N, CA, C and O atoms as a Tinker XYZ file with bonds, in Angstrom:
   320  protein
     1  N     13.481000   10.365000    5.362000    73     2
     2  CA    12.656000    8.973000    5.528000    64     1     3
     3  C     10.924000    9.613000    4.771000    63     2     4     5
     4  O     10.403000   10.725000    4.853000    81     3
     5  N     10.460000    8.356000    4.088000    73     3     6
     6  CA     9.517000    8.864000    3.765000    64     5     7
     7  C      8.293000    8.879000    4.858000    63     6     8     9
     8  O      8.226000    8.250000    5.914000    81     7
     9  N      7.227000    9.903000    4.212000    73     7    10
    10  CA     5.897000    9.554000    5.251000    64     9    11
    11  C      4.753000    8.757000    4.393000    63    10    12    13
    12  O      3.538000    8.948000    4.449000    81    11
    13  N      5.364000    7.943000    3.695000    73    11    14
    14  CA     4.174000    7.077000    2.770000    64    13    15
    15  C      4.470000    5.606000    3.503000    63    14    16    17
    16  O      5.322000    5.380000    4.362000    81    15
    17  N      3.643000    4.795000    2.992000    73    15    18
    18  CA     3.519000    3.727000    3.451000    64    17    19
    19  C      2.931000    2.413000    2.143000    63    18    20    21
    20  O      1.746000    2.085000    2.081000    81    19
    21  N      3.515000    2.094000    1.640000    73    19    22
    22  CA     2.725000    0.936000    0.756000    64    21    23
    23  C      2.162000   -0.103000    1.102000    63    22    24    25
    24  O      2.712000   -1.075000    1.619000    81    23
    25  N      0.815000    0.043000    0.796000    73    23    26
    26  CA    -0.251000   -0.655000    1.491000    64    25    27
    27  C     -0.804000   -1.634000    0.150000    63    26    28    29
    28  O     -0.747000   -1.372000   -1.051000    81    27
    29  N     -1.253000   -2.626000    0.717000    73    27    30
    30  CA    -1.726000   -3.802000   -0.338000    64    29    31
    31  C     -3.073000   -4.373000   -0.381000    63    30    32    33
    32  O     -3.451000   -4.793000    0.713000    81    31
    33  N     -4.071000   -4.528000   -1.548000    73    31    34
    34  CA    -4.961000   -5.102000   -1.613000    64    33    35
    35  C     -5.187000   -6.463000   -2.484000    63    34    36    37
    36  O     -4.752000   -6.413000   -3.634000    81    35
    37  N     -5.679000   -7.410000   -2.160000    73    35    38
    38  CA    -5.893000   -8.300000   -2.990000    64    37    39
    39  C     -7.199000   -8.800000   -3.254000    63    38    40    41
    40  O     -8.083000   -8.777000   -2.398000    81    39
    41  N     -7.389000   -9.332000   -4.613000    73    39    42
    42  CA    -8.706000   -9.754000   -4.884000    64    41    43
    43  C     -8.487000  -11.032000   -5.425000    63    42    44    45
    44  O     -7.697000  -11.225000   -6.349000    81    43
    45  N     -9.323000  -12.138000   -4.750000    73    43    46
    46  CA    -8.903000  -13.796000   -5.043000    64    45    47
    47  C     -9.476000  -14.208000   -6.637000    63    46    48    49
    48  O    -10.250000  -13.659000   -7.421000    81    47
    49  N     -9.089000  -14.811000   -6.650000    73    47    50
    50  CA    -9.175000  -15.576000   -8.453000    64    49    51
    51  C    -10.537000  -16.101000   -8.666000    63    50    52    53
    52  O    -10.814000  -16.396000   -9.828000    81    51
    53  N    -11.649000  -16.312000   -7.553000    73    51    54
    54  CA   -12.757000  -17.065000   -7.839000    64    53    55
    55  C    -13.840000  -15.775000   -7.838000    63    54    56    57
    56  O    -14.834000  -15.961000   -7.136000    81    55
    57  N    -13.776000  -14.795000   -8.377000    73    55    58
    58  CA   -14.672000  -13.442000   -7.929000    64    57    59
    59  C    -15.472000  -13.619000   -9.552000    63    58    60    61
    60  O    -15.197000  -14.268000  -10.562000    81    59
    61  N    -16.245000  -12.959000   -9.284000    73    59    62
    62  CA   -17.018000  -12.345000  -10.649000    64    61    63
    63  C    -16.455000  -11.170000  -10.935000    63    62    64    65
    64  O    -15.873000  -10.488000  -10.090000    81    63
    65  N    -16.625000  -10.774000  -12.449000    73    63    66
    66  CA   -16.215000  -10.060000  -12.930000    64    65    67
    67  C    -17.152000   -8.564000  -12.349000    63    66    68    69
    68  O    -16.561000   -7.489000  -12.239000    81    67
    69  N    -18.128000   -8.655000  -12.134000    73    67    70
    70  CA   -18.975000   -7.477000  -11.517000    64    69    71
    71  C    -18.214000   -7.061000  -10.251000    63    70    72    73
    72  O    -17.799000   -5.915000  -10.082000    81    71
    73  N    -18.043000   -8.158000   -9.285000    73    71    74
    74  CA   -17.494000   -8.048000   -7.813000    64    73    75
    75  C    -16.376000   -7.250000   -8.510000    63    74    76    77
    76  O    -16.607000   -6.046000   -8.612000    81    75
    77  N    -15.161000   -7.714000   -9.029000    73    75    78
    78  CA   -14.004000   -7.168000   -9.284000    64    77    79
    79  C    -14.154000   -5.832000   -9.777000    63    78    80    81
    80  O    -13.407000   -5.022000   -9.226000    81    79
    81  N    -14.979000   -5.338000  -10.739000    73    79    82
    82  CA   -15.133000   -3.923000  -11.228000    64    81    83
    83  C    -15.718000   -3.496000   -9.864000    63    82    84    85
    84  O    -14.944000   -2.617000   -9.486000    81    83
    85  N    -16.567000   -3.636000   -9.033000    73    83    86
    86  CA   -16.981000   -3.258000   -8.248000    64    85    87
    87  C    -15.883000   -2.776000   -6.721000    63    86    88    89
    88  O    -15.905000   -1.864000   -5.894000    81    87
    89  N    -15.002000   -3.991000   -6.987000    73    87    90
    90  CA   -14.095000   -3.805000   -5.827000    64    89    91
    91  C    -12.841000   -2.534000   -6.328000    63    90    92    93
    92  O    -12.248000   -1.787000   -5.549000    81    91
    93  N    -12.722000   -2.573000   -7.478000    73    91    94
    94  CA   -11.634000   -1.779000   -8.156000    64    93    95
    95  C    -12.040000   -0.331000   -8.383000    63    94    96    97
    96  O    -11.196000    0.534000   -8.622000    81    95
    97  N    -13.496000   -0.047000   -8.296000    73    95    98
    98  CA   -14.008000    1.412000   -8.379000    64    97    99
    99  C    -14.182000    1.894000   -7.042000    63    98   100   101
   100  O    -13.997000    3.072000   -6.738000    81    99
   101  N    -14.544000    0.975000   -6.217000    73    99   102
   102  CA   -14.583000    1.622000   -4.638000    64   101   103
   103  C    -13.168000    1.918000   -4.026000    63   102   104   105
   104  O    -12.983000    2.868000   -3.266000    81   103
   105  N    -12.011000    0.890000   -4.474000    73   103   106
   106  CA   -10.750000    1.336000   -4.012000    64   105   107
   107  C    -10.254000    2.593000   -4.804000    63   106   108   109
   108  O     -9.454000    3.340000   -4.241000    81   107
   109  N    -10.668000    2.866000   -6.047000    73   107   110
   110  CA   -10.070000    3.774000   -7.054000    64   109   111
   111  C    -10.707000    5.512000   -6.184000    63   110   112   113
   112  O    -10.037000    6.541000   -6.098000    81   111
   113  N    -12.055000    5.315000   -5.703000    73   111   114
   114  CA   -12.411000    6.197000   -5.009000    64   113   115
   115  C    -12.111000    6.844000   -3.602000    63   114   116   117
   116  O    -12.178000    7.997000   -3.174000    81   115
   117  N    -11.784000    5.732000   -3.107000    73   115   118
   118  CA   -10.805000    5.834000   -1.818000    64   117   119
   119  C     -9.348000    6.001000   -2.040000    63   118   120   121
   120  O     -8.833000    5.974000   -0.922000    81   119
   121  N     -8.664000    6.121000   -2.723000    73   119   122
   122  CA    -7.413000    6.186000   -2.614000    64   121   123
   123  C     -6.908000    7.844000   -2.593000    63   122   124   125
   124  O     -7.404000    8.765000   -3.242000    81   123
   125  N     -5.925000    7.894000   -1.767000    73   123   126
   126  CA    -5.210000    9.465000   -1.412000    64   125   127
   127  C     -4.687000    9.949000   -2.664000    63   126   128   129
   128  O     -4.468000    9.109000   -3.537000    81   127
   129  N     -4.397000   11.439000   -2.951000    73   127   130
   130  CA    -3.699000   12.103000   -3.668000    64   129   131
   131  C     -2.160000   11.350000   -3.658000    63   130   132   133
   132  O     -1.497000   11.317000   -2.621000    81   131
   133  N     -1.804000   10.907000   -4.604000    73   131   134
   134  CA    -0.305000   10.839000   -4.958000    64   133   135
   135  C     -0.047000    9.336000   -4.474000    63   134   136   137
   136  O      0.938000    8.875000   -3.897000    81   135
   137  N     -1.343000    8.653000   -4.921000    73   135   138
   138  CA    -1.176000    7.162000   -4.572000    64   137   139
   139  C     -0.316000    6.359000   -5.194000    63   138   140   141
   140  O      0.442000    5.627000   -4.557000    81   139
   141  N     -0.337000    6.410000   -6.517000    73   139   142
   142  CA     0.547000    5.743000   -7.740000    64   141   143
   143  C     -0.019000    4.498000   -7.616000    63   142   144   145
   144  O      0.870000    3.850000   -7.065000    81   143
   145  N     -1.190000    3.585000   -7.836000    73   143   146
   146  CA    -1.559000    2.586000   -7.503000    64   145   147
   147  C     -0.820000    1.878000   -8.871000    63   146   148   149
   148  O     -0.435000    2.411000   -9.911000    81   147
   149  N     -0.782000    0.426000   -8.422000    73   147   150
   150  CA    -0.145000   -0.605000   -9.897000    64   149   151
   151  C     -1.011000   -1.658000   -9.283000    63   150   152   153
   152  O     -1.384000   -1.788000   -8.117000    81   151
   153  N     -1.264000   -2.461000  -10.471000    73   151   154
   154  CA    -2.152000   -3.601000  -10.041000    64   153   155
   155  C     -1.549000   -4.679000  -10.881000    63   154   156   157
   156  O     -1.250000   -4.440000  -12.051000    81   155
   157  N     -1.306000   -6.157000  -10.206000    73   155   158
   158  CA    -0.324000   -7.108000  -10.841000    64   157   159
   159  C     -1.049000   -8.402000  -10.421000    63   158   160   161
   160  O     -1.517000   -8.696000   -9.321000    81   159
   161  N     -1.023000   -9.110000  -11.588000    73   159   162
   162  CA    -1.376000  -10.703000  -11.272000    64   161   163
   163  C     -0.370000  -11.743000  -10.530000    63   162   164   165
   164  O      0.545000  -12.394000  -11.035000    81   163
   165  N     -0.823000  -11.705000   -9.149000    73   163   166
   166  CA    -0.006000  -12.457000   -8.492000    64   165   167
   167  C     -0.414000  -14.451000   -8.308000    63   166   168   169
   168  O     -1.413000  -15.050000   -8.706000    81   167
   169  N      0.813000  -14.995000   -7.563000    73   167   170
   170  CA     0.109000  -16.332000   -7.973000    64   169   171
   171  C      0.739000  -17.363000   -8.502000    63   170   172   173
   172  O      1.870000  -17.058000   -8.878000    81   171
   173  N      0.414000  -18.594000   -8.697000    73   171   174
   174  CA     0.485000  -19.500000   -9.513000    64   173   175
   175  C     -0.600000  -20.634000   -9.670000    63   174   176   177
   176  O     -1.581000  -20.655000   -8.927000    81   175
   177  N     -0.383000  -21.659000  -10.741000    73   175   178
   178  CA    -1.418000  -22.159000  -10.403000    64   177   179
   179  C     -1.887000  -23.672000   -9.502000    63   178   180   181
   180  O     -2.897000  -24.375000   -9.538000    81   179
   181  N     -0.788000  -23.726000   -8.830000    73   179   182
   182  CA    -0.810000  -24.538000   -7.290000    64   181   183
   183  C     -1.673000  -24.063000   -6.424000    63   182   184   185
   184  O     -2.654000  -24.717000   -6.069000    81   183
   185  N     -1.376000  -22.737000   -5.936000    73   183   186
   186  CA    -2.132000  -21.812000   -4.676000    64   185   187
   187  C     -3.085000  -20.862000   -5.245000    63   186   188   189
   188  O     -3.712000  -20.107000   -4.501000    81   187
   189  N     -3.244000  -20.848000   -6.550000    73   187   190
   190  CA    -4.238000  -20.134000   -7.247000    64   189   191
   191  C     -3.586000  -18.630000   -7.728000    63   190   192   193
   192  O     -2.413000  -18.369000   -7.462000    81   191
   193  N     -4.175000  -17.980000   -8.224000    73   191   194
   194  CA    -3.787000  -16.556000   -8.607000    64   193   195
   195  C     -4.560000  -15.359000   -7.947000    63   194   196   197
   196  O     -5.476000  -15.585000   -7.156000    81   195
   197  N     -4.363000  -14.689000   -8.122000    73   195   198
   198  CA    -5.163000  -13.408000   -7.538000    64   197   199
   199  C     -4.207000  -11.964000   -7.980000    63   198   200   201
   200  O     -3.030000  -11.879000   -8.331000    81   199
   201  N     -5.441000  -10.737000   -7.761000    73   199   202
   202  CA    -4.859000   -9.431000   -8.106000    64   201   203
   203  C     -4.350000   -9.000000   -7.054000    63   202   204   205
   204  O     -4.867000   -9.328000   -5.987000    81   203
   205  N     -3.373000   -8.277000   -7.070000    73   203   206
   206  CA    -2.483000   -7.433000   -5.882000    64   205   207
   207  C     -2.563000   -5.713000   -6.682000    63   206   208   209
   208  O     -2.321000   -5.186000   -7.768000    81   207
   209  N     -2.931000   -5.449000   -5.688000    73   207   210
   210  CA    -3.134000   -3.761000   -6.021000    64   209   211
   211  C     -2.235000   -3.033000   -5.003000    63   210   212   213
   212  O     -2.646000   -3.222000   -3.858000    81   211
   213  N     -1.354000   -2.413000   -5.054000    73   211   214
   214  CA    -0.088000   -1.792000   -4.111000    64   213   215
   215  C     -0.260000   -0.227000   -4.126000    63   214   216   217
   216  O      0.065000    0.271000   -5.205000    81   215
   217  N     -0.640000    0.539000   -3.298000    73   215   218
   218  CA    -0.484000    1.945000   -3.540000    64   217   219
   219  C     -0.066000    2.716000   -2.027000    63   218   220   221
   220  O     -0.347000    2.308000   -0.900000    81   219
   221  N      0.655000    3.896000   -2.383000    73   219   222
   222  CA     0.923000    4.582000   -1.482000    64   221   223
   223  C      0.172000    5.300000   -0.659000    63   222   224   225
   224  O     -0.475000    6.140000   -1.283000    81   223
   225  N     -0.060000    5.320000    0.797000    73   223   226
   226  CA    -0.845000    6.203000    1.582000    64   225   227
   227  C      0.224000    6.683000    2.407000    63   226   228   229
   228  O      1.356000    6.217000    2.541000    81   227
   229  N     -0.488000    8.027000    3.119000    73   227   230
   230  CA     0.191000    8.887000    4.140000    64   229   231
   231  C      0.425000    7.612000    5.729000    63   230   232   233
   232  O     -0.401000    6.792000    6.130000    81   231
   233  N      1.577000    7.850000    6.195000    73   231   234
   234  CA     1.792000    7.397000    7.280000    64   233   235
   235  C      0.515000    7.973000    8.442000    63   234   236   237
   236  O      0.055000    9.111000    8.347000    81   235
   237  N      0.053000    6.967000    9.535000    73   235   238
   238  CA    -0.598000    7.336000   10.195000    64   237   239
   239  C     -0.112000    7.543000   11.740000    63   238   240   241
   240  O      0.668000    6.766000   12.291000    81   239
   241  N     -0.575000    8.483000   12.251000    73   239   242
   242  CA    -0.040000    9.323000   13.519000    64   241   243
   243  C      0.556000    8.222000   14.783000    63   242   244   245
   244  O      1.172000    8.611000   15.775000    81   243
   245  N      0.296000    7.137000   14.556000    73   243   246
   246  CA     0.728000    5.845000   15.325000    64   245   247
   247  C      2.196000    5.117000   15.031000    63   246   248   249
   248  O      2.972000    4.572000   15.815000    81   247
   249  N      2.271000    5.322000   13.589000    73   247   250
   250  CA     3.447000    5.069000   12.907000    64   249   251
   251  C      4.309000    6.036000   12.791000    63   250   252   253
   252  O      5.488000    5.752000   12.583000    81   251
   253  N      3.901000    7.349000   12.902000    73   251   254
   254  CA     4.910000    8.347000   12.958000    64   253   255
   255  C      5.718000    8.463000   14.521000    63   254   256   257
   256  O      6.880000    8.741000   14.816000    81   255
   257  N      4.453000    8.096000   15.381000    73   255   258
   258  CA     4.843000    8.429000   16.651000    64   257   259
   259  C      5.884000    7.030000   16.985000    63   258   260   261
   260  O      6.660000    7.125000   17.936000    81   259
   261  N      5.861000    6.089000   16.380000    73   259   262
   262  CA     6.402000    4.651000   16.436000    64   261   263
   263  C      8.353000    5.201000   15.909000    63   262   264   265
   264  O      9.352000    5.213000   16.628000    81   263
   265  N      8.251000    5.471000   14.837000    73   263   266
   266  CA     9.214000    6.117000   14.297000    64   265   267
   267  C     10.360000    7.247000   15.163000    63   266   268   269
   268  O     11.584000    7.318000   15.047000    81   267
   269  N      9.430000    8.045000   16.033000    73   267   270
   270  CA     9.939000    9.144000   16.723000    64   269   271
   271  C     11.609000    9.178000   17.049000    63   270   272   273
   272  O     12.527000    9.970000   16.838000    81   271
   273  N     11.443000    7.743000   17.739000    73   271   274
   274  CA    12.725000    7.186000   19.016000    64   273   275
   275  C     14.061000    7.204000   18.005000    63   274   276   277
   276  O     15.208000    7.272000   18.447000    81   275
   277  N     13.694000    7.123000   16.408000    73   275   278
   278  CA    14.917000    6.694000   15.371000    64   277   279
   279  C     15.282000    7.652000   14.567000    63   278   280   281
   280  O     16.188000    7.476000   13.753000    81   279
   281  N     14.602000    8.842000   14.686000    73   279   282
   282  CA    14.938000   10.156000   14.181000    64   281   283
   283  C     16.283000   10.624000   15.096000    63   282   284   285
   284  O     16.334000   10.256000   16.270000    81   283
   285  N     17.032000   11.190000   14.702000    73   283   286
   286  CA    18.416000   12.176000   15.541000    64   285   287
   287  C     17.539000   13.543000   15.546000    63   286   288   289
   288  O     17.041000   14.075000   14.554000    81   287
   289  N     17.482000   13.885000   16.579000    73   287   290
   290  CA    17.152000   15.571000   17.066000    64   289   291
   291  C     17.870000   16.466000   16.238000    63   290   292   293
   292  O     17.378000   17.550000   15.927000    81   291
   293  N     19.327000   16.001000   15.738000    73   291   294
   294  CA    19.801000   17.212000   15.106000    64   293   295
   295  C     20.754000   16.190000   13.708000    63   294   296   297
   296  O     21.829000   15.610000   13.864000    81   295
   297  N     20.068000   16.246000   12.654000    73   295   298
   298  CA    20.756000   15.491000   11.687000    64   297   299
   299  C     21.941000   15.803000   10.972000    63   298   300   301
   300  O     22.381000   15.158000   10.020000    81   299
   301  N     22.572000   17.101000   11.612000    73   299   302
   302  CA    24.182000   17.284000   11.427000    64   301   303
   303  C     25.081000   16.365000   12.145000    63   302   304   305
   304  O     26.221000   16.040000   11.815000    81   303
   305  N     24.385000   15.983000   13.203000    73   303   306
   306  CA    24.941000   15.255000   14.463000    64   305   307
   307  C     25.639000   13.827000   14.003000    63   306   308   309
   308  O     26.628000   13.352000   14.562000    81   307
   309  N     24.861000   13.157000   12.747000    73   307   310
   310  CA    25.206000   12.190000   12.154000    64   309   311
   311  C     26.608000   11.905000   11.536000    63   310   312   313
   312  O     26.671000   11.184000   10.540000    81   311
   313  N     27.772000   12.456000   12.099000    73   311   314
   314  CA    29.012000   12.487000   11.272000    64   313   315
   315  C     29.437000   11.264000   10.689000    63   314   316   317
   316  O     29.154000   10.217000   11.272000    81   315
   317  N     30.238000   11.236000    9.351000    73   315   318
   318  CA    30.654000    9.547000    9.005000    64   317   319
   319  C     32.006000    9.754000    9.667000    63   318   320
   320  O     32.811000    8.824000    9.731000    81   319
């Protein structure tokens, strides 16, 4: 199981160019190592468009604790 979670950040379509640049710069400086960020334009003409940035971040302690009951104590005990 991966120790990373895919996180999403969205920027609305009615934002000034300076605000978009500031938001992307701030996000870039806050990204963890190995984040592998991707940017996509999502939406449509009816509901509007937005920039969607997704990246990987390490799982937090509460997320790891919540998964602990689902991990077997002995991985070899998972006989097929």
